[in-house]
Amino acid sequence: MKYLGLLGLNNIMPKYPRIISDMKDLILQCLEDKDITIKYRALDLICGVVNQKNIKAIIHKISKHCLTAEGAYKNYLVEKIITTCAKDNYKNIANFKWYLKILIKLTEMKDIEH
């Protein structure tokens, strides 16, 4: 049911991003799920609603998941952090000092391909 709900939210995100943004806390909770498909879908969804106001909180939460994640999922988390921050020529990054700290933390992680 969670997967289908997230899939439905992904489908309406282009037309109603505000609704999805209001549900960000619920979507972030899905990153804690045991089912990897739910994690992937929630990650795609939450990265789609990032803006200048919420980017720090969302990237911080994703970064925490990198510490315990393994394999392909860990690499996907790192990829999403990088692509989400770089979106629209770094439009949502107001503080590049913060972003550089994130990148440095990512380089210190083990077992990632990026």
mmCIF file of C-alpha atoms in Angstrom:
data_model
loop_
_atom_site.group_PDB
_atom_site.id
_atom_site.type_symbol
_atom_site.label_atom_id
_atom_site.label_comp_id
_atom_site.label_asym_id
_atom_site.label_seq_id
_atom_site.Cartn_x
_atom_site.Cartn_y
_atom_site.Cartn_z
ATOM 1 C CA MET A 1 0.000 0.000 0.000
ATOM 2 C CA LYS A 2 2.845 2.404 0.816
ATOM 3 C CA TYR A 3 4.456 1.748 -2.531
ATOM 4 C CA LEU A 4 1.231 2.408 -4.412
ATOM 5 C CA GLY A 5 0.648 5.590 -2.412
ATOM 6 C CA LEU A 6 4.137 6.852 -3.197
ATOM 7 C CA LEU A 7 3.691 5.919 -6.848
ATOM 8 C CA GLY A 8 0.439 7.892 -6.967
ATOM 9 C CA LEU A 9 2.119 10.885 -5.340
ATOM 10 C CA ASN A 10 4.918 10.684 -7.905
ATOM 11 C CA ASN A 11 2.328 10.858 -10.656
ATOM 12 C CA ILE A 12 0.671 13.998 -9.292
ATOM 13 C CA MET A 13 3.895 15.766 -8.302
ATOM 14 C CA PRO A 14 4.354 17.667 -11.588
ATOM 15 C CA LYS A 15 0.897 19.241 -11.328
ATOM 16 C CA TYR A 16 0.588 19.652 -7.531
ATOM 17 C CA PRO A 17 4.076 19.959 -5.998
ATOM 18 C CA ARG A 18 2.705 21.963 -3.055
ATOM 19 C CA ILE A 19 0.620 18.990 -1.860
ATOM 20 C CA ILE A 20 3.668 16.732 -1.981
ATOM 21 C CA SER A 21 5.769 19.340 -0.177
ATOM 22 C CA ASP A 22 3.225 19.458 2.650
ATOM 23 C CA MET A 23 3.685 15.687 3.094
ATOM 24 C CA LYS A 24 7.488 15.765 3.238
ATOM 25 C CA ASP A 25 7.706 14.499 6.826
ATOM 26 C CA LEU A 26 5.528 11.500 6.010
ATOM 27 C CA ILE A 27 7.566 10.777 2.890
ATOM 28 C CA LEU A 28 10.838 11.060 4.825
ATOM 29 C CA GLN A 29 9.516 8.429 7.251
ATOM 30 C CA CYS A 30 9.242 6.046 4.306
ATOM 31 C CA LEU A 31 13.041 6.151 4.025
ATOM 32 C CA GLU A 32 13.044 4.111 7.249
ATOM 33 C CA ASP A 33 10.978 1.301 5.700
ATOM 34 C CA LYS A 34 12.437 -2.188 5.380
ATOM 35 C CA ASP A 35 11.259 -2.508 1.762
ATOM 36 C CA ILE A 36 13.947 -1.147 -0.571
ATOM 37 C CA THR A 37 11.433 -0.322 -3.316
ATOM 38 C CA ILE A 38 9.586 1.975 -0.924
ATOM 39 C CA LYS A 39 12.874 3.653 -0.008
ATOM 40 C CA TYR A 40 13.732 4.272 -3.665
ATOM 41 C CA ARG A 41 10.282 5.660 -4.461
ATOM 42 C CA ALA A 42 10.258 7.909 -1.371
ATOM 43 C CA LEU A 43 13.723 9.204 -2.202
ATOM 44 C CA ASP A 44 12.704 10.100 -5.756
ATOM 45 C CA LEU A 45 9.607 11.820 -4.464
ATOM 46 C CA ILE A 46 11.258 13.837 -1.699
ATOM 47 C CA CYS A 47 14.056 15.024 -3.983
ATOM 48 C CA GLY A 48 11.435 16.292 -6.403
ATOM 49 C CA VAL A 49 10.043 18.775 -3.876
ATOM 50 C CA VAL A 50 13.312 20.285 -2.688
ATOM 51 C CA ASN A 51 13.406 24.061 -2.598
ATOM 52 C CA GLN A 52 15.620 26.706 -1.035
ATOM 53 C CA LYS A 53 13.713 26.563 2.256
ATOM 54 C CA ASN A 54 13.791 22.812 2.841
ATOM 55 C CA ILE A 55 16.975 21.659 1.089
ATOM 56 C CA LYS A 56 19.140 21.613 4.215
ATOM 57 C CA ALA A 57 16.689 19.499 6.207
ATOM 58 C CA ILE A 58 16.090 17.051 3.376
ATOM 59 C CA ILE A 59 19.756 16.627 2.453
ATOM 60 C CA HIS A 60 20.652 16.225 6.130
ATOM 61 C CA LYS A 61 18.095 13.421 6.477
ATOM 62 C CA ILE A 62 19.332 11.691 3.314
ATOM 63 C CA SER A 63 22.944 12.048 4.492
ATOM 64 C CA LYS A 64 22.060 10.287 7.750
ATOM 65 C CA HIS A 65 20.693 7.372 5.736
ATOM 66 C CA CYS A 66 23.996 7.130 3.865
ATOM 67 C CA LEU A 67 25.737 6.198 7.108
ATOM 68 C CA THR A 68 23.753 2.971 7.516
ATOM 69 C CA ALA A 69 22.936 2.167 3.884
ATOM 70 C CA GLU A 70 24.810 -0.418 1.867
ATOM 71 C CA GLY A 71 25.577 -1.286 -1.726
ATOM 72 C CA ALA A 72 23.589 0.106 -4.613
ATOM 73 C CA TYR A 73 21.175 1.925 -2.319
ATOM 74 C CA LYS A 74 24.019 3.834 -0.657
ATOM 75 C CA ASN A 75 25.356 4.847 -4.064
ATOM 76 C CA TYR A 76 21.874 5.937 -5.095
ATOM 77 C CA LEU A 77 21.565 8.112 -1.974
ATOM 78 C CA VAL A 78 24.849 9.849 -2.772
ATOM 79 C CA GLU A 79 23.791 10.311 -6.383
ATOM 80 C CA LYS A 80 20.480 11.859 -5.294
ATOM 81 C CA ILE A 81 22.235 14.261 -2.909
ATOM 82 C CA ILE A 82 24.542 15.448 -5.674
ATOM 83 C CA THR A 83 21.898 15.743 -8.389
ATOM 84 C CA THR A 84 19.338 17.346 -6.085
ATOM 85 C CA CYS A 85 21.770 20.015 -4.963
ATOM 86 C CA ALA A 86 23.004 20.626 -8.522
ATOM 87 C CA LYS A 87 19.463 20.930 -9.907
ATOM 88 C CA ASP A 88 18.846 24.010 -12.077
ATOM 89 C CA ASN A 89 22.451 25.176 -11.808
ATOM 90 C CA TYR A 90 22.446 25.044 -7.981
ATOM 91 C CA LYS A 91 19.346 27.224 -7.766
ATOM 92 C CA ASN A 92 18.368 25.978 -4.298
ATOM 93 C CA ILE A 93 21.808 26.391 -2.748
ATOM 94 C CA ALA A 94 21.903 29.687 -0.884
ATOM 95 C CA ASN A 95 25.007 28.838 1.136
ATOM 96 C CA PHE A 96 27.797 27.179 -0.824
ATOM 97 C CA LYS A 97 29.868 26.780 2.341
ATOM 98 C CA TRP A 98 27.174 24.401 3.611
ATOM 99 C CA TYR A 99 27.173 22.541 0.286
ATOM 100 C CA LEU A 100 30.950 22.126 0.340
ATOM 101 C CA LYS A 101 30.697 20.614 3.827
ATOM 102 C CA ILE A 102 28.165 18.112 2.466
ATOM 103 C CA LEU A 103 30.481 17.203 -0.412
ATOM 104 C CA ILE A 104 33.414 16.746 1.955
ATOM 105 C CA LYS A 105 31.329 14.421 4.146
ATOM 106 C CA LEU A 106 30.397 12.417 1.058
ATOM 107 C CA THR A 107 34.048 12.002 0.069
ATOM 108 C CA GLU A 108 34.824 10.591 3.510
ATOM 109 C CA MET A 109 32.251 7.793 3.154
ATOM 110 C CA LYS A 110 33.451 4.314 2.377
ATOM 111 C CA ASP A 111 32.167 1.952 -0.281
ATOM 112 C CA ILE A 112 30.668 4.511 -2.655
ATOM 113 C CA GLU A 113 31.322 4.781 -6.365
ATOM 114 C CA HIS A 114 30.649 8.501 -6.852
#
